[in-house]
Short mmCIF file of C-alpha atoms and ligand atoms in Angstrom, two decimals:
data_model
loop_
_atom_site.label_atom_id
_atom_site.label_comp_id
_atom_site.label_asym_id
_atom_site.label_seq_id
_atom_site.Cartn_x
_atom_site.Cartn_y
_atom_site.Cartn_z
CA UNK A 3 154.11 -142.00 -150.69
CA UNK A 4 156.59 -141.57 -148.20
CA UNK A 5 156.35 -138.74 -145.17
CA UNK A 6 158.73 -137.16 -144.06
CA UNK A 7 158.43 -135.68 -140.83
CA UNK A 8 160.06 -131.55 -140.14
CA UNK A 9 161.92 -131.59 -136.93
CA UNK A 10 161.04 -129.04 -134.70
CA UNK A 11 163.50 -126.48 -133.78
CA UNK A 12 162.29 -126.01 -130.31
CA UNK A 13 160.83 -129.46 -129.26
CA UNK A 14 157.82 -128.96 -126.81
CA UNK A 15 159.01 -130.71 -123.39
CA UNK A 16 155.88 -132.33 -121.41
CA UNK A 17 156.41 -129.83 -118.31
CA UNK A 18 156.69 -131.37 -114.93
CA UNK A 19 152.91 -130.36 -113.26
CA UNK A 20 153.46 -128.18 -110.50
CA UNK A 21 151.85 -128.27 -107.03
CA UNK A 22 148.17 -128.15 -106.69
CA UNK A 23 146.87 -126.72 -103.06
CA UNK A 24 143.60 -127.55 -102.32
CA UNK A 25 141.39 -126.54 -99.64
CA UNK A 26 139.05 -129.30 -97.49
CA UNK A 27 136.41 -127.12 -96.41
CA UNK A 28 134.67 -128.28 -92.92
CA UNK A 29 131.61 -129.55 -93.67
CA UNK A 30 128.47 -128.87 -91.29
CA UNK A 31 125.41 -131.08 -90.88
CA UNK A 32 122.48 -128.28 -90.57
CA UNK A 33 120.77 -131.87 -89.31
CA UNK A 34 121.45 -135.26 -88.62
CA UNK A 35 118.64 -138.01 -88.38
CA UNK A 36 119.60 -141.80 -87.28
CA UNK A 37 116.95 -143.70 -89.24
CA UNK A 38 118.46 -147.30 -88.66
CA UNK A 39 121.09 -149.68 -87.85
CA UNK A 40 122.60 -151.91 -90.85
CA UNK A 41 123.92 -155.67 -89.54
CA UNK A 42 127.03 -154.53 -89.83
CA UNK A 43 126.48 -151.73 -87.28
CA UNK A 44 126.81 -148.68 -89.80
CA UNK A 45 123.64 -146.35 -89.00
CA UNK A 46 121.74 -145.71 -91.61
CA UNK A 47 120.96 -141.34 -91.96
CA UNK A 48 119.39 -138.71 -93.25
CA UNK A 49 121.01 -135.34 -93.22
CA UNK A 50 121.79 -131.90 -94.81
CA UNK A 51 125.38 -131.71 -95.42
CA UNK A 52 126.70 -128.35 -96.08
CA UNK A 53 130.66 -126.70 -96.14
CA UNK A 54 131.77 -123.67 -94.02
CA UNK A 55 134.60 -121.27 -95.36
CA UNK A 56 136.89 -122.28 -93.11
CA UNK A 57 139.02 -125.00 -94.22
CA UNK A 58 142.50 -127.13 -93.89
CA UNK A 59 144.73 -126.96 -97.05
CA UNK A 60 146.60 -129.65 -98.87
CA UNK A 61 149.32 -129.08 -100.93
CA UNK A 62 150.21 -131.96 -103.05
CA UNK A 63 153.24 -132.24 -105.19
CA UNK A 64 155.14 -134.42 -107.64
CA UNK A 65 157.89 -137.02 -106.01
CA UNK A 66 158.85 -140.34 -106.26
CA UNK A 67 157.54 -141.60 -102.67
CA UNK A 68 154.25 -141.26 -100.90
CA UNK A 69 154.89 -138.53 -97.88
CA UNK A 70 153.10 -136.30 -95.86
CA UNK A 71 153.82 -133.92 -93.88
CA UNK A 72 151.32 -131.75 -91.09
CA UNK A 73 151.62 -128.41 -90.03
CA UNK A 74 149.05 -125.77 -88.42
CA UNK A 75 147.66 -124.86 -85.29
CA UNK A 76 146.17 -128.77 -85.12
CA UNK A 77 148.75 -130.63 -86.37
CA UNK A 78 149.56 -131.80 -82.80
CA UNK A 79 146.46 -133.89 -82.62
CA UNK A 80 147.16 -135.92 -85.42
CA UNK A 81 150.11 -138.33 -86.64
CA UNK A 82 151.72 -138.24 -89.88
CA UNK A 83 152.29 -142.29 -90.37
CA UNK A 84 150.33 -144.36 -92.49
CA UNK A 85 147.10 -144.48 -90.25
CA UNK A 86 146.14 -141.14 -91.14
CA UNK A 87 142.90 -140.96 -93.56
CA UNK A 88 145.09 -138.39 -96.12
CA UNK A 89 147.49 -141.40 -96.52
CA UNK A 90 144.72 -144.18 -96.95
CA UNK A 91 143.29 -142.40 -99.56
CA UNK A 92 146.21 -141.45 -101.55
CA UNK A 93 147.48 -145.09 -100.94
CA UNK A 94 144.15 -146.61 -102.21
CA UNK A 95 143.70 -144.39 -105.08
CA UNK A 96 147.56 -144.87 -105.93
CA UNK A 97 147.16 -148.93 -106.12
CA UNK A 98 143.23 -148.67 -107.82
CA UNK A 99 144.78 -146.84 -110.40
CA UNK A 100 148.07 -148.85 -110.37
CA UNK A 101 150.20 -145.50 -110.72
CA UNK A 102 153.46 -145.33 -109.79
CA UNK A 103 155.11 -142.16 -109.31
CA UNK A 104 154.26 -141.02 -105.47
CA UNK A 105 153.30 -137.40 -103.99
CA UNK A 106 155.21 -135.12 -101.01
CA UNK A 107 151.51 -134.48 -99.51
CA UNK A 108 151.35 -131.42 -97.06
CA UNK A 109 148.40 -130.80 -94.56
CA UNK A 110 148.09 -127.64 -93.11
CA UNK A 111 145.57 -128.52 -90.68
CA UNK A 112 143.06 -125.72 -88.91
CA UNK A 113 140.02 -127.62 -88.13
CA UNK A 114 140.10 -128.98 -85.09
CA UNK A 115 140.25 -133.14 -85.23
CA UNK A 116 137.74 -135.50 -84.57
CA UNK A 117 135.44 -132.45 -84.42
CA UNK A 118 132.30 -133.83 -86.02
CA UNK A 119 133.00 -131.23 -88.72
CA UNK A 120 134.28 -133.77 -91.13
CA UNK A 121 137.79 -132.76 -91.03
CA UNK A 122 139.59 -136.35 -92.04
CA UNK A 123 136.87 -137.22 -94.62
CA UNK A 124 137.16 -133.52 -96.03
CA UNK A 125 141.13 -133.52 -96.27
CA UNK A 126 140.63 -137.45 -97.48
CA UNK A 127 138.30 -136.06 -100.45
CA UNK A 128 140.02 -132.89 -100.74
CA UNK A 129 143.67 -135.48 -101.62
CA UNK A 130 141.38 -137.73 -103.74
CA UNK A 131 140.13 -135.33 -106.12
CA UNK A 132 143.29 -133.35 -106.19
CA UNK A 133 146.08 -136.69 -107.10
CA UNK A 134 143.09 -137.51 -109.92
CA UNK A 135 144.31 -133.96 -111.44
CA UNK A 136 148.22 -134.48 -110.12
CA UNK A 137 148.57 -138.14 -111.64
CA UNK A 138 146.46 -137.38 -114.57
CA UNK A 139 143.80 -139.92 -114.07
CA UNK A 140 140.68 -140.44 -116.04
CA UNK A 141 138.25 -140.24 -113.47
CA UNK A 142 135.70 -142.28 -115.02
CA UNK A 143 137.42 -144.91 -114.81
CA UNK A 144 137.30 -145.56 -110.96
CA UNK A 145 134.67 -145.00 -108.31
CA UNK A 146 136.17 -142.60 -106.46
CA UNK A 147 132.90 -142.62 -104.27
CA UNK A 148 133.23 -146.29 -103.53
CA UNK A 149 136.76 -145.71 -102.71
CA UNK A 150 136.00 -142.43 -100.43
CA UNK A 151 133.46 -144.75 -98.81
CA UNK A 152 135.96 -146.92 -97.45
CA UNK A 153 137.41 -144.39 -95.82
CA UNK A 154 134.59 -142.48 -94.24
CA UNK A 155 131.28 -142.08 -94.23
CA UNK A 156 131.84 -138.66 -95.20
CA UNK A 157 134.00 -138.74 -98.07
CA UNK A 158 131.25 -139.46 -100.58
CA UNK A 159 129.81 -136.08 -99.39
CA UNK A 160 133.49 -133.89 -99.13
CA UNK A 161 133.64 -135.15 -103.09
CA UNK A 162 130.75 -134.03 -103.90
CA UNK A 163 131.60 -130.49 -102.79
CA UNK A 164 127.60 -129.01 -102.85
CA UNK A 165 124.97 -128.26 -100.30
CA UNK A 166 123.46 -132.20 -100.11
CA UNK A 167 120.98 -134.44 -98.83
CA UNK A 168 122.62 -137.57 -97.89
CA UNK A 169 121.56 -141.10 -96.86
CA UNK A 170 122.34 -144.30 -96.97
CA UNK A 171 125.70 -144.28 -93.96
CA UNK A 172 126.65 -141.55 -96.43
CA UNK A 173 126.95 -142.83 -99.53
CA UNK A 174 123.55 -141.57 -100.87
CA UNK A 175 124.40 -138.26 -102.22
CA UNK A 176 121.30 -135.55 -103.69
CA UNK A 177 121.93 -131.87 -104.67
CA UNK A 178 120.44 -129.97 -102.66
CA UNK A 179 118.51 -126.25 -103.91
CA UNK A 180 121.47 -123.57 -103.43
CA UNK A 181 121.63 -122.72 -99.73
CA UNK A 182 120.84 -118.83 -99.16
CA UNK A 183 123.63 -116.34 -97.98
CA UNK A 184 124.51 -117.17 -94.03
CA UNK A 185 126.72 -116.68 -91.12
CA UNK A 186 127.86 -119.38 -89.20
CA UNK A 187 129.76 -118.93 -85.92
CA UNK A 188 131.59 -122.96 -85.65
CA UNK A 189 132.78 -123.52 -81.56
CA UNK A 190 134.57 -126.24 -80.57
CA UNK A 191 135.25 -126.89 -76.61
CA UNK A 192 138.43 -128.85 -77.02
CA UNK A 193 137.24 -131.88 -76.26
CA UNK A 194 137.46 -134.57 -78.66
CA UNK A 195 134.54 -137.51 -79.53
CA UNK A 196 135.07 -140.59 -81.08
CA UNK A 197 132.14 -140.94 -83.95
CA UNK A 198 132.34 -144.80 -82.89
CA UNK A 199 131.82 -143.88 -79.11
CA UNK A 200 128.18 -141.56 -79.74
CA UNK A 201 126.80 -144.21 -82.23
CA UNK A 202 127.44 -146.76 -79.54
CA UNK A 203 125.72 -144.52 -77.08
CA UNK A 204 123.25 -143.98 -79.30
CA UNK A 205 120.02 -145.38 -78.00
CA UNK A 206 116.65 -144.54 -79.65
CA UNK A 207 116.62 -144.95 -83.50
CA UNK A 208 114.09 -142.07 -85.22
CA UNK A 209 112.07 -144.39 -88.22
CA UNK A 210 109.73 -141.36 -88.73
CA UNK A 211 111.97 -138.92 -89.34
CA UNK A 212 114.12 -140.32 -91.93
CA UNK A 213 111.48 -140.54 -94.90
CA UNK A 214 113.35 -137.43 -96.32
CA UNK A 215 109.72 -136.70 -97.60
CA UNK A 216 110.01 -133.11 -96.61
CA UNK A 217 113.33 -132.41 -97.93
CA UNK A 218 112.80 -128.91 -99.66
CA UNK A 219 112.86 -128.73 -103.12
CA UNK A 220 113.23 -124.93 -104.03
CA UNK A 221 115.48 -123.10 -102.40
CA UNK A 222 115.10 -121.06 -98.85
CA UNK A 223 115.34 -117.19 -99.98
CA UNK A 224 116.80 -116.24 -96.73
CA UNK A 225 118.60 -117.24 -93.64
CA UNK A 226 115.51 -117.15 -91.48
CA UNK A 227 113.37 -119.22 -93.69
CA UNK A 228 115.96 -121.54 -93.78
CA UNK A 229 116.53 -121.62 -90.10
CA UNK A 230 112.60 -122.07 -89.75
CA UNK A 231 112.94 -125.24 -91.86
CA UNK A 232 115.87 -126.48 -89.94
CA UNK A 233 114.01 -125.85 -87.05
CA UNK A 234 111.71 -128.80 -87.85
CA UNK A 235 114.53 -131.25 -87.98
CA UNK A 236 117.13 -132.25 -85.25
CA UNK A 237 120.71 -133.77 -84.86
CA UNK A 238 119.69 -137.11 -83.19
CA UNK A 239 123.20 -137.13 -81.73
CA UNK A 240 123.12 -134.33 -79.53
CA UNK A 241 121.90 -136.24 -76.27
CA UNK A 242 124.12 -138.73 -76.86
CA UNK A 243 126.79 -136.54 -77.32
CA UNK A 244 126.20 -134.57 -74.39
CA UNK A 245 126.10 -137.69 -72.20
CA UNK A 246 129.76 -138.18 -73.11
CA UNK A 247 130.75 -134.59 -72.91
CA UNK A 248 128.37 -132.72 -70.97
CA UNK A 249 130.57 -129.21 -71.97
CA UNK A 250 128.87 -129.39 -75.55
CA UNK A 251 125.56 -128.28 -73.98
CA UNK A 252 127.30 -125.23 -72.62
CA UNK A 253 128.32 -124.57 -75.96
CA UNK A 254 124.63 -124.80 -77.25
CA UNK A 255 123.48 -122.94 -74.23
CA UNK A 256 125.93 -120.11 -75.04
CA UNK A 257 125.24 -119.90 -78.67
CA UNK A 258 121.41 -119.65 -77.80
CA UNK A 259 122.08 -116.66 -75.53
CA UNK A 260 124.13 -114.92 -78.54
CA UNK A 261 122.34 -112.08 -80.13
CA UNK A 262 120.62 -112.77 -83.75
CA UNK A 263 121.13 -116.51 -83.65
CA UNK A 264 118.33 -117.75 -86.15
CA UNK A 265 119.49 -121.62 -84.72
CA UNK A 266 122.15 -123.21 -83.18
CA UNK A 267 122.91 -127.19 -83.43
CA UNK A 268 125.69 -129.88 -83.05
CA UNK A 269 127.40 -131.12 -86.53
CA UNK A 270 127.71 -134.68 -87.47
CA UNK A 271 128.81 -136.51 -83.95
CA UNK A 272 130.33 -133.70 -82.15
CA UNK A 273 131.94 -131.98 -80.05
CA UNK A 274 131.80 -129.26 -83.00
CA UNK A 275 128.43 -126.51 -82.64
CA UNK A 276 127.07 -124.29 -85.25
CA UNK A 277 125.20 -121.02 -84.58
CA UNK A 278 123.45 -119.78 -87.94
CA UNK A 279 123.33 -116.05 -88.73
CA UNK A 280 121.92 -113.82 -91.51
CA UNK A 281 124.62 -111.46 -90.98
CA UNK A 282 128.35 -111.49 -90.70
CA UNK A 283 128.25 -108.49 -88.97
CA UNK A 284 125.92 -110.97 -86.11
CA UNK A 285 128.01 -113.53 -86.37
CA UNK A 286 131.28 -111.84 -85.99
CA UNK A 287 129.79 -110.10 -82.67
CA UNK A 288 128.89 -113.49 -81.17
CA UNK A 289 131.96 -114.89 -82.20
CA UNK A 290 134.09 -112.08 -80.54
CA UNK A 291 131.62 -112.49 -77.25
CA UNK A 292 131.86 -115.91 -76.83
CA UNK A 293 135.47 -116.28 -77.31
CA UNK A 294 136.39 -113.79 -74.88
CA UNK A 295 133.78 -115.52 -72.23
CA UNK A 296 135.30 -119.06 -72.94
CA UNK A 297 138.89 -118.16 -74.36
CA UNK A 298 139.94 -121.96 -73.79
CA UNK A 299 136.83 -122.54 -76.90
CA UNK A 300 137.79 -122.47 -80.52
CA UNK A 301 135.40 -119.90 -82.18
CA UNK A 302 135.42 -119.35 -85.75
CA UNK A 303 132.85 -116.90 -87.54
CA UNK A 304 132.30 -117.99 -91.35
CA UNK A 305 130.33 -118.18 -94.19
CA UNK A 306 128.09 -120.94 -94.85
CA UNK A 307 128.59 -122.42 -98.53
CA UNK A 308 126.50 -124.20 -100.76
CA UNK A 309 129.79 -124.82 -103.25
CA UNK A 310 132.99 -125.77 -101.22
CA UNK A 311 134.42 -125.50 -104.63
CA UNK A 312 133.99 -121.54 -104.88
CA UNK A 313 136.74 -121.59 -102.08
CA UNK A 314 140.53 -120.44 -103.15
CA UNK A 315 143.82 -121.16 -101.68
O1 LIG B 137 133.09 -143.98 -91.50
P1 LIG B 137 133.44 -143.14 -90.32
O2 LIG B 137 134.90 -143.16 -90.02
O3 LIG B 137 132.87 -141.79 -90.41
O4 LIG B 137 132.70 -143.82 -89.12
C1 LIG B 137 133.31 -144.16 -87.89
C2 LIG B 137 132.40 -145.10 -87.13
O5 LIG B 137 131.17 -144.44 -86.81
C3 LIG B 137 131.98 -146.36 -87.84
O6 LIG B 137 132.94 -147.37 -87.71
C4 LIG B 137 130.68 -146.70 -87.15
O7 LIG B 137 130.93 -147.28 -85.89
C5 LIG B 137 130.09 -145.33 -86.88
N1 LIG B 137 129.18 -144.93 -87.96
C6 LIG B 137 127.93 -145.50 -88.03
N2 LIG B 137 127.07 -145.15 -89.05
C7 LIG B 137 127.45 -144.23 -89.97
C8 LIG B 137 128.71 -143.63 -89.91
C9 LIG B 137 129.57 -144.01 -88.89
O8 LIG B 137 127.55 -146.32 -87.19
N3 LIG B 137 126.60 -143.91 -90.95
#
């Protein structure tokens, strides 16, 4: 039998999707071990990856062409042309997907760059995961991990989004137990560091250290018992670092001297440091201290997060 089909009165129309922002929260290595070099010169790590409140933004919406556009107090550092990492990845994603409608990408970029706070990988991730929602594609079927690897070490991680251990150069990515509530005060001395640069530098490789045997498995109640397990760990980086930029041991130095500082480390390669804090009432008074002393720093108090997806824009 035939069917006849009603015409609707008011047809649905498929609405254009609007905008998405997204935020690309810094993320912050509470410690960084170099347990060996690959034959293709990648370093092989171990590390605790976890995100800080503080965050660019991306605002990504519909167009024909692929375009972005970069704004904020850091936008000066960085280009807008094809060699920037928020390009690659939309590019990449846009051909291993074969789509082929573009985006009008917008960066509005806070973190300072080449920091060692993970700001190109995190804005890279942050555009990944938020064209897969734009463009409507099934995510299983692409490895957006493989594909963030080819872009940075620390993309794998930024997609991910939780409190991790990672290994591998990066690509090995494990939950790690939720992180417990903590201050961070994030200091950057305006000098930037090629990630390149401090693995060349780098000289001793740590075997030992790199079993990730000791990773914890339940979660640290506090800040301080967290900081006491931190304490037994290193960023491997730090001399190296400091060799290139002496300045980033001033920035340790000063962090030490803060009041309530349960620890205070580099992140990832540098020049970025972290103090930790149980606090934000302790991290808020360092931060105000320590950017009055060294006005020409960038000093950011924020909270340390064990879900960068919990943050809003
Ligand atoms: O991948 P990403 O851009 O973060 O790395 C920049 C450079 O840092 C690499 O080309 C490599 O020289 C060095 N690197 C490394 N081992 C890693 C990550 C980065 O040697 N695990």
């Amino acid at each position: 039998m035939a069917t006849t089909t009603k015409p609707q009165k008011n047809p649905v129309m498929k609405a254009e999707p609007a905008a998405l922002r997204v935020p690309a929260a810094a993320k912050i290595n509470l410690y960084l071990h170099v347990t060996g070099l690959r034959d293709d010169g990648y370093h092989t790590l171990e590390s605790l990856v976890a995100f800080a409140g503080i965050h660019d933004t991306l605002t990504l919406a519909p167009a024909p062409d692929l375009t972005l556009t970069v704004t904020g107090p850091f936008a000066d550092g960085l280009g807008a042309d094809e060699d920037n990492l928020v390009m690659m990845a939309a590019d990449r994603l846009r051909r291993a997907a074969d789509i082929d409608v573009g985006c009008a990408i917008g960066l509005e970029k806070y973190l300072p760059v080449a920091a060692g706070i993970g700001g190109g990988s995190a804005d890279a991730a942050a555009v990944l995961g938020g064209l897969v929602r734009l463009w409507e594609i099934n995510p299983a079927a692409l490895d957006l991990n493989d594909l963030g690897l080819t872009l940075g070490a620390d993309v794998p991680v930024c997609l991910f989004g939780e409190a991790a251990y990672v290994g591998g150069i990066g690509e090995k990515v494990t939950r790690a137990p939720m992180l417990p509530a903590a201050w961070l005060v994030l200091i950057n001395p305006g000098v930037t560091l090629s990630t390149p640069a401090v693995f060349k530098a780098r000289q001793k490789i740590n075997q030992e250290r790199g079993s990730g045997t000791d990773r914890f498995e339940e979660s640290p109640a506090t800040a301080a018992m967290l900081a006491e397990y931190l304490h037994t760990r290193n960023n491997d980086l730090t001399d190296d670092a400091i060799g290139l930029q002496p300045v980033i041991g001033d920035v340790l130095d000063s962090l030490h001297g803060s009041e309530e500082i349960l620890l205070a480390r580099m992140s990832g390669s540098g020049a970025t440091c972290f103090g930790l804090y149980a606090e934000a009432d302790g991290a808020a008074l360092a931060a105000a201290e320590l950017s009055q002393r060294h006005p020409e720093w960038w000093v950011r108090a924020t909270p340390l997060l064990s879900d960068a997806r919990t943050l809003a824009v």
